[in-house]
mmCIF file of C-alpha atoms in Angstrom:
data_model
loop_
_atom_site.group_PDB
_atom_site.id
_atom_site.type_symbol
_atom_site.label_atom_id
_atom_site.label_comp_id
_atom_site.label_asym_id
_atom_site.label_seq_id
_atom_site.Cartn_x
_atom_site.Cartn_y
_atom_site.Cartn_z
ATOM 1 C CA UNK A 790 16.826 -21.657 -8.121
ATOM 2 C CA UNK A 791 17.151 -22.367 -11.822
ATOM 3 C CA UNK A 792 14.562 -20.236 -12.614
ATOM 4 C CA UNK A 793 15.456 -16.768 -10.878
ATOM 5 C CA UNK A 794 18.348 -17.582 -12.168
ATOM 6 C CA UNK A 795 16.987 -17.285 -16.075
ATOM 7 C CA UNK A 796 15.555 -14.074 -15.756
ATOM 8 C CA UNK A 797 13.788 -13.833 -19.028
ATOM 9 C CA UNK A 798 12.500 -17.060 -18.972
ATOM 10 C CA UNK A 799 14.603 -18.939 -21.789
ATOM 11 C CA UNK A 800 14.644 -22.092 -20.167
ATOM 12 C CA UNK A 801 18.951 -21.528 -20.801
ATOM 13 C CA UNK A 802 21.268 -19.081 -18.284
ATOM 14 C CA UNK A 803 23.396 -17.125 -20.648
ATOM 15 C CA UNK A 804 26.500 -14.868 -19.767
ATOM 16 C CA UNK A 805 24.372 -11.435 -18.564
ATOM 17 C CA UNK A 806 22.160 -13.382 -16.719
ATOM 18 C CA UNK A 807 25.303 -14.831 -14.515
ATOM 19 C CA UNK A 808 26.991 -11.306 -14.569
ATOM 20 C CA UNK A 809 23.261 -10.059 -13.119
ATOM 21 C CA UNK A 810 22.827 -12.699 -10.268
ATOM 22 C CA UNK A 811 26.508 -13.079 -9.151
ATOM 23 C CA UNK A 812 28.011 -9.853 -10.372
ATOM 24 C CA UNK A 813 30.199 -8.216 -12.591
ATOM 25 C CA UNK A 814 33.290 -8.149 -10.122
ATOM 26 C CA UNK A 815 33.119 -11.897 -10.557
ATOM 27 C CA UNK A 816 34.386 -11.808 -13.999
ATOM 28 C CA UNK A 817 37.092 -14.602 -13.801
ATOM 29 C CA UNK A 818 34.642 -16.911 -12.183
ATOM 30 C CA UNK A 819 32.238 -16.604 -14.216
ATOM 31 C CA UNK A 820 32.824 -17.787 -17.158
ATOM 32 C CA UNK A 821 35.396 -20.920 -15.371
ATOM 33 C CA UNK A 822 31.996 -21.655 -14.314
ATOM 34 C CA UNK A 823 29.922 -21.181 -18.606
ATOM 35 C CA UNK A 824 33.154 -23.235 -19.425
ATOM 36 C CA UNK A 825 32.187 -25.920 -16.799
ATOM 37 C CA UNK A 826 28.415 -26.231 -17.515
ATOM 38 C CA UNK A 827 28.531 -25.399 -20.578
ATOM 39 C CA UNK A 828 28.759 -29.318 -22.583
ATOM 40 C CA UNK A 829 28.473 -28.124 -26.290
ATOM 41 C CA UNK A 830 29.636 -25.198 -26.207
ATOM 42 C CA UNK A 831 26.651 -23.142 -27.660
ATOM 43 C CA UNK A 832 27.469 -20.482 -24.781
ATOM 44 C CA UNK A 833 24.471 -20.746 -22.520
ATOM 45 C CA UNK A 834 23.867 -23.328 -19.686
ATOM 46 C CA UNK A 835 20.669 -25.031 -20.331
ATOM 47 C CA UNK A 836 18.073 -27.222 -17.790
ATOM 48 C CA UNK A 837 20.433 -30.452 -18.531
ATOM 49 C CA UNK A 838 23.601 -28.101 -18.174
ATOM 50 C CA UNK A 839 22.819 -26.598 -15.432
ATOM 51 C CA UNK A 840 21.071 -30.011 -13.848
ATOM 52 C CA UNK A 841 24.691 -32.286 -14.048
ATOM 53 C CA UNK A 842 26.869 -28.406 -13.212
ATOM 54 C CA UNK A 843 25.068 -29.084 -10.143
ATOM 55 C CA UNK A 844 25.490 -33.305 -9.501
ATOM 56 C CA UNK A 845 28.969 -31.999 -10.294
ATOM 57 C CA UNK A 846 29.034 -29.810 -7.093
ATOM 58 C CA UNK A 847 27.830 -32.562 -5.588
ATOM 59 C CA UNK A 848 29.476 -35.787 -6.792
ATOM 60 C CA UNK A 849 32.981 -34.419 -8.197
ATOM 61 C CA UNK A 850 33.145 -33.563 -12.242
ATOM 62 C CA UNK A 851 34.138 -37.473 -13.412
ATOM 63 C CA UNK A 852 31.067 -38.202 -15.764
ATOM 64 C CA UNK A 853 29.312 -34.774 -15.305
ATOM 65 C CA UNK A 854 28.625 -36.028 -11.752
ATOM 66 C CA UNK A 855 26.379 -38.606 -12.981
ATOM 67 C CA UNK A 856 27.023 -42.130 -9.777
ATOM 68 C CA UNK A 857 24.796 -44.426 -12.052
ATOM 69 C CA UNK A 858 26.966 -43.611 -14.841
ATOM 70 C CA UNK A 859 30.456 -43.071 -12.465
ATOM 71 C CA UNK A 860 29.732 -47.155 -11.935
ATOM 72 C CA UNK A 861 28.819 -48.848 -15.137
ATOM 73 C CA UNK A 862 32.187 -47.943 -15.943
ATOM 74 C CA UNK A 863 33.656 -49.683 -12.479
ATOM 75 C CA UNK A 864 31.690 -52.375 -12.849
ATOM 76 C CA UNK A 865 33.150 -52.642 -16.624
ATOM 77 C CA UNK A 866 29.201 -51.887 -18.485
ATOM 78 C CA UNK A 867 30.613 -48.867 -20.438
ATOM 79 C CA UNK A 868 33.419 -47.581 -22.313
ATOM 80 C CA UNK A 869 35.299 -44.677 -20.105
ATOM 81 C CA UNK A 870 35.566 -43.117 -23.215
ATOM 82 C CA UNK A 871 31.343 -43.434 -24.828
ATOM 83 C CA UNK A 872 29.484 -40.583 -25.386
ATOM 84 C CA UNK A 873 27.469 -41.480 -22.341
ATOM 85 C CA UNK A 874 30.071 -40.514 -19.890
ATOM 86 C CA UNK A 875 29.352 -37.199 -19.764
ATOM 87 C CA UNK A 876 26.237 -36.784 -21.431
ATOM 88 C CA UNK A 877 22.923 -34.572 -20.260
ATOM 89 C CA UNK A 878 20.271 -36.936 -21.887
ATOM 90 C CA UNK A 879 17.345 -37.550 -19.496
ATOM 91 C CA UNK A 880 17.471 -41.351 -17.981
ATOM 92 C CA UNK A 881 21.074 -42.319 -19.170
ATOM 93 C CA UNK A 882 22.865 -44.803 -16.421
ATOM 94 C CA UNK A 883 25.523 -45.757 -17.983
ATOM 95 C CA UNK A 884 24.213 -48.924 -19.107
ATOM 96 C CA UNK A 885 25.426 -50.422 -22.464
ATOM 97 C CA UNK A 886 27.902 -52.807 -22.358
ATOM 98 C CA UNK A 887 28.411 -53.611 -26.172
ATOM 99 C CA UNK A 888 28.822 -49.272 -27.124
ATOM 100 C CA UNK A 889 26.252 -49.709 -30.073
ATOM 101 C CA UNK A 890 26.260 -45.433 -28.444
ATOM 102 C CA UNK A 891 28.945 -45.006 -30.861
ATOM 103 C CA UNK A 892 27.922 -40.920 -31.113
ATOM 104 C CA UNK A 893 25.708 -38.730 -30.058
ATOM 105 C CA UNK A 894 24.132 -39.141 -33.340
ATOM 106 C CA UNK A 895 23.424 -43.425 -32.788
ATOM 107 C CA UNK A 896 22.749 -42.182 -29.282
ATOM 108 C CA UNK A 897 18.833 -40.602 -30.196
ATOM 109 C CA UNK A 898 18.155 -42.932 -32.516
ATOM 110 C CA UNK A 899 18.801 -45.927 -29.941
ATOM 111 C CA UNK A 900 16.511 -43.501 -27.710
ATOM 112 C CA UNK A 901 14.193 -42.657 -30.244
ATOM 113 C CA UNK A 902 13.888 -46.155 -31.121
ATOM 114 C CA UNK A 903 13.076 -47.259 -27.098
ATOM 115 C CA UNK A 904 10.821 -44.410 -26.561
ATOM 116 C CA UNK A 905 8.916 -46.034 -29.190
ATOM 117 C CA UNK A 906 8.978 -49.412 -28.268
ATOM 118 C CA UNK A 907 8.077 -47.709 -24.769
ATOM 119 C CA UNK A 908 5.082 -46.593 -25.619
ATOM 120 C CA UNK A 909 3.864 -49.188 -27.479
ATOM 121 C CA UNK A 910 4.695 -51.397 -24.330
ATOM 122 C CA UNK A 911 2.776 -48.989 -22.068
ATOM 123 C CA UNK A 912 -0.562 -49.211 -24.353
ATOM 124 C CA UNK A 913 0.282 -53.288 -24.184
ATOM 125 C CA UNK A 914 0.777 -53.736 -20.573
ATOM 126 C CA UNK A 915 -2.781 -51.595 -20.023
ATOM 127 C CA UNK A 916 -4.148 -53.996 -22.807
ATOM 128 C CA UNK A 917 -2.869 -57.239 -21.827
ATOM 129 C CA UNK A 918 -4.727 -57.560 -18.576
ATOM 130 C CA UNK A 919 -8.350 -55.439 -19.441
ATOM 131 C CA UNK A 920 -9.309 -57.699 -22.578
ATOM 132 C CA UNK A 921 -8.544 -60.658 -19.856
ATOM 133 C CA UNK A 922 -10.891 -58.932 -17.876
ATOM 134 C CA UNK A 923 -13.435 -57.327 -19.903
ATOM 135 C CA UNK A 924 -13.763 -60.112 -24.026
ATOM 136 C CA UNK A 925 -15.779 -61.982 -22.133
ATOM 137 C CA UNK A 926 -18.319 -59.641 -21.530
ATOM 138 C CA UNK A 927 -17.985 -57.860 -24.380
ATOM 139 C CA UNK A 928 -18.825 -61.389 -26.701
ATOM 140 C CA UNK A 929 -21.374 -62.129 -24.169
ATOM 141 C CA UNK A 930 -23.001 -59.486 -24.090
ATOM 142 C CA UNK A 931 -22.938 -58.210 -27.750
ATOM 143 C CA UNK A 932 -23.507 -62.078 -28.624
ATOM 144 C CA UNK A 933 -20.122 -62.235 -30.893
ATOM 145 C CA UNK A 934 -17.584 -65.277 -29.950
ATOM 146 C CA UNK A 935 -15.515 -64.200 -27.348
ATOM 147 C CA UNK A 936 -11.465 -64.351 -28.932
ATOM 148 C CA UNK A 937 -9.294 -65.132 -26.265
ATOM 149 C CA UNK A 938 -7.116 -67.502 -26.566
ATOM 150 C CA UNK A 939 -6.918 -70.736 -24.347
ATOM 151 C CA UNK A 940 -7.474 -70.945 -21.209
ATOM 152 C CA UNK A 941 -9.131 -67.170 -21.725
ATOM 153 C CA UNK A 942 -5.317 -66.209 -22.185
ATOM 154 C CA UNK A 943 -4.918 -62.666 -24.819
ATOM 155 C CA UNK A 944 -4.441 -64.026 -28.418
ATOM 156 C CA UNK A 945 -0.195 -63.134 -28.578
ATOM 157 C CA UNK A 946 2.825 -65.220 -30.780
ATOM 158 C CA UNK A 947 3.027 -67.554 -27.616
ATOM 159 C CA UNK A 948 -0.425 -68.315 -26.519
ATOM 160 C CA UNK A 949 -1.922 -68.986 -29.670
ATOM 161 C CA UNK A 950 -5.346 -66.804 -31.402
ATOM 162 C CA UNK A 951 -3.994 -64.778 -33.388
ATOM 163 C CA UNK A 952 -5.208 -66.177 -36.069
ATOM 164 C CA UNK A 953 -9.456 -65.236 -35.157
ATOM 165 C CA UNK A 954 -8.908 -61.891 -35.123
ATOM 166 C CA UNK A 955 -9.910 -60.115 -38.200
ATOM 167 C CA UNK A 956 -7.314 -59.368 -40.505
ATOM 168 C CA UNK A 957 -8.571 -55.850 -41.025
ATOM 169 C CA UNK A 958 -7.287 -55.068 -37.684
ATOM 170 C CA UNK A 959 -4.193 -55.503 -38.177
ATOM 171 C CA UNK A 960 -4.527 -53.774 -41.655
ATOM 172 C CA UNK A 961 -5.606 -50.631 -40.108
ATOM 173 C CA UNK A 962 -2.697 -51.184 -37.274
ATOM 174 C CA UNK A 963 0.170 -50.504 -39.990
ATOM 175 C CA UNK A 964 -1.693 -48.090 -41.587
ATOM 176 C CA UNK A 965 -1.960 -46.108 -38.341
ATOM 177 C CA UNK A 966 1.809 -47.060 -37.397
ATOM 178 C CA UNK A 967 3.468 -45.815 -40.485
ATOM 179 C CA UNK A 968 1.169 -42.190 -40.349
ATOM 180 C CA UNK A 969 2.645 -41.629 -37.281
ATOM 181 C CA UNK A 970 5.916 -42.632 -38.414
ATOM 182 C CA UNK A 971 5.747 -40.335 -41.415
ATOM 183 C CA UNK A 972 4.919 -37.719 -39.332
ATOM 184 C CA UNK A 973 8.063 -37.975 -36.971
ATOM 185 C CA UNK A 974 10.292 -38.569 -40.161
ATOM 186 C CA UNK A 975 8.559 -35.147 -41.301
ATOM 187 C CA UNK A 976 10.357 -33.394 -38.654
ATOM 188 C CA UNK A 977 12.795 -31.384 -38.564
ATOM 189 C CA UNK A 978 15.552 -32.377 -36.510
ATOM 190 C CA UNK A 979 18.118 -29.318 -35.485
ATOM 191 C CA UNK A 980 20.335 -30.357 -32.395
ATOM 192 C CA UNK A 981 18.299 -28.457 -29.891
ATOM 193 C CA UNK A 982 15.427 -32.296 -31.613
ATOM 194 C CA UNK A 983 13.908 -34.264 -28.300
ATOM 195 C CA UNK A 984 13.632 -37.784 -29.311
ATOM 196 C CA UNK A 985 10.723 -38.413 -29.203
ATOM 197 C CA UNK A 986 9.055 -35.773 -29.752
ATOM 198 C CA UNK A 987 5.979 -35.585 -31.745
ATOM 199 C CA UNK A 988 4.332 -32.513 -31.118
ATOM 200 C CA UNK A 989 1.530 -34.403 -30.013
ATOM 201 C CA UNK A 990 0.553 -33.640 -27.041
ATOM 202 C CA UNK A 991 -3.816 -32.842 -26.802
ATOM 203 C CA UNK A 992 -4.023 -31.785 -22.556
ATOM 204 C CA UNK A 993 -0.917 -29.705 -22.504
ATOM 205 C CA UNK A 994 1.056 -31.175 -20.054
ATOM 206 C CA UNK A 995 3.900 -30.666 -21.915
ATOM 207 C CA UNK A 996 3.525 -27.871 -23.390
ATOM 208 C CA UNK A 997 4.693 -24.455 -21.692
ATOM 209 C CA UNK A 998 6.104 -25.724 -18.521
ATOM 210 C CA UNK A 999 8.669 -24.881 -16.464
ATOM 211 C CA UNK A 1000 12.415 -26.331 -17.838
ATOM 212 C CA UNK A 1001 11.838 -29.124 -14.947
ATOM 213 C CA UNK A 1002 9.175 -29.457 -15.127
ATOM 214 C CA UNK A 1003 9.069 -30.503 -18.742
ATOM 215 C CA UNK A 1004 12.553 -32.044 -17.940
ATOM 216 C CA UNK A 1005 11.227 -34.415 -14.728
ATOM 217 C CA UNK A 1006 7.860 -35.394 -17.307
ATOM 218 C CA UNK A 1007 10.647 -36.776 -20.800
ATOM 219 C CA UNK A 1008 12.094 -39.453 -17.090
ATOM 220 C CA UNK A 1009 8.818 -40.504 -15.973
ATOM 221 C CA UNK A 1010 8.195 -41.821 -19.256
ATOM 222 C CA UNK A 1011 10.694 -42.684 -20.136
ATOM 223 C CA UNK A 1012 10.901 -44.638 -16.293
ATOM 224 C CA UNK A 1013 7.455 -45.743 -17.161
ATOM 225 C CA UNK A 1014 7.523 -46.855 -20.817
ATOM 226 C CA UNK A 1015 11.248 -49.174 -19.058
ATOM 227 C CA UNK A 1016 9.044 -50.531 -16.862
ATOM 228 C CA UNK A 1017 6.270 -51.376 -19.539
ATOM 229 C CA UNK A 1018 8.762 -53.214 -21.709
ATOM 230 C CA UNK A 1019 9.782 -55.971 -18.566
ATOM 231 C CA UNK A 1020 5.874 -55.688 -17.708
ATOM 232 C CA UNK A 1021 4.720 -57.343 -21.300
ATOM 233 C CA UNK A 1022 7.690 -59.542 -22.195
ATOM 234 C CA UNK A 1023 7.182 -60.895 -17.746
ATOM 235 C CA UNK A 1024 3.091 -61.433 -19.057
ATOM 236 C CA UNK A 1025 3.608 -62.894 -22.052
ATOM 237 C CA UNK A 1026 6.232 -65.829 -20.646
ATOM 238 C CA UNK A 1027 4.451 -65.631 -17.478
ATOM 239 C CA UNK A 1028 1.406 -67.155 -19.016
ATOM 240 C CA UNK A 1029 3.302 -69.762 -21.642
ATOM 241 C CA UNK A 1030 4.696 -71.050 -18.627
ATOM 242 C CA UNK A 1031 1.737 -70.846 -16.261
ATOM 243 C CA UNK A 1032 -1.072 -71.926 -18.167
ATOM 244 C CA UNK A 1033 -3.301 -69.315 -16.922
ATOM 245 C CA UNK A 1034 -4.028 -65.726 -17.599
ATOM 246 C CA UNK A 1035 -2.045 -62.834 -16.090
ATOM 247 C CA UNK A 1036 -5.387 -62.291 -14.767
ATOM 248 C CA UNK A 1037 -5.256 -65.600 -13.016
ATOM 249 C CA UNK A 1038 -2.491 -65.754 -11.575
ATOM 250 C CA UNK A 1039 -2.537 -62.666 -9.810
ATOM 251 C CA UNK A 1040 -5.833 -61.969 -8.467
ATOM 252 C CA UNK A 1041 -4.971 -59.479 -6.264
ATOM 253 C CA UNK A 1042 -3.881 -57.645 -9.292
ATOM 254 C CA UNK A 1043 -6.642 -57.348 -11.217
ATOM 255 C CA UNK A 1044 -9.480 -59.299 -9.165
ATOM 256 C CA UNK A 1045 -9.634 -57.448 -6.497
ATOM 257 C CA UNK A 1046 -10.883 -53.296 -7.880
ATOM 258 C CA UNK A 1047 -14.089 -55.519 -9.855
#
């Protein structure tokens, strides 16, 4: 329906497109619909606002029809006047018990940080068990020392073993991350800037896609990043408490495929 209403394919619905779809004789109703849906007041309804409008049609106008936010306020996890109370940012579950998001700019900064940590966590959640699976075989094959910590666990602050890793590796990581951060800081951040967008899409998985597909991909990245942050924390504490690697503790996940 959004794609049909967005006749010119601009990614948003303007007043003229609403009138073309609903008829000029409903001018007052169309203006009321635009006022209800256009939360940022820029004169058009983008897909995030359209999604909010559809939720309002289903679940009433309070908190933009977001049931997660409505329940968060009910259970004291969000202040009723928070910027998250009626916000179209993807993945808004209304969880802000410390009221960190004091403004939209602050919220975007926190989302940027969340995405960065989520991306690192996704790499770590995959790299941690892979290192424990592959490192012993690679070390033996190449005649190099096994750099895993005691018990064939991935080196970490809790497991130890970081002193055995070449300092050049850590220096390379610092240089790489500083380069990525410098690119992020030099990007122009206008009102339509999407937090976490570095313009890196060599496979064009996101670029050129429709607005519904883009929003779905943004939500998937965010959810997977949140899950990965929990997973990597669980890895670290599991190995610290059990004194065994995650591949030994959960062989049905990591050894059944080998």
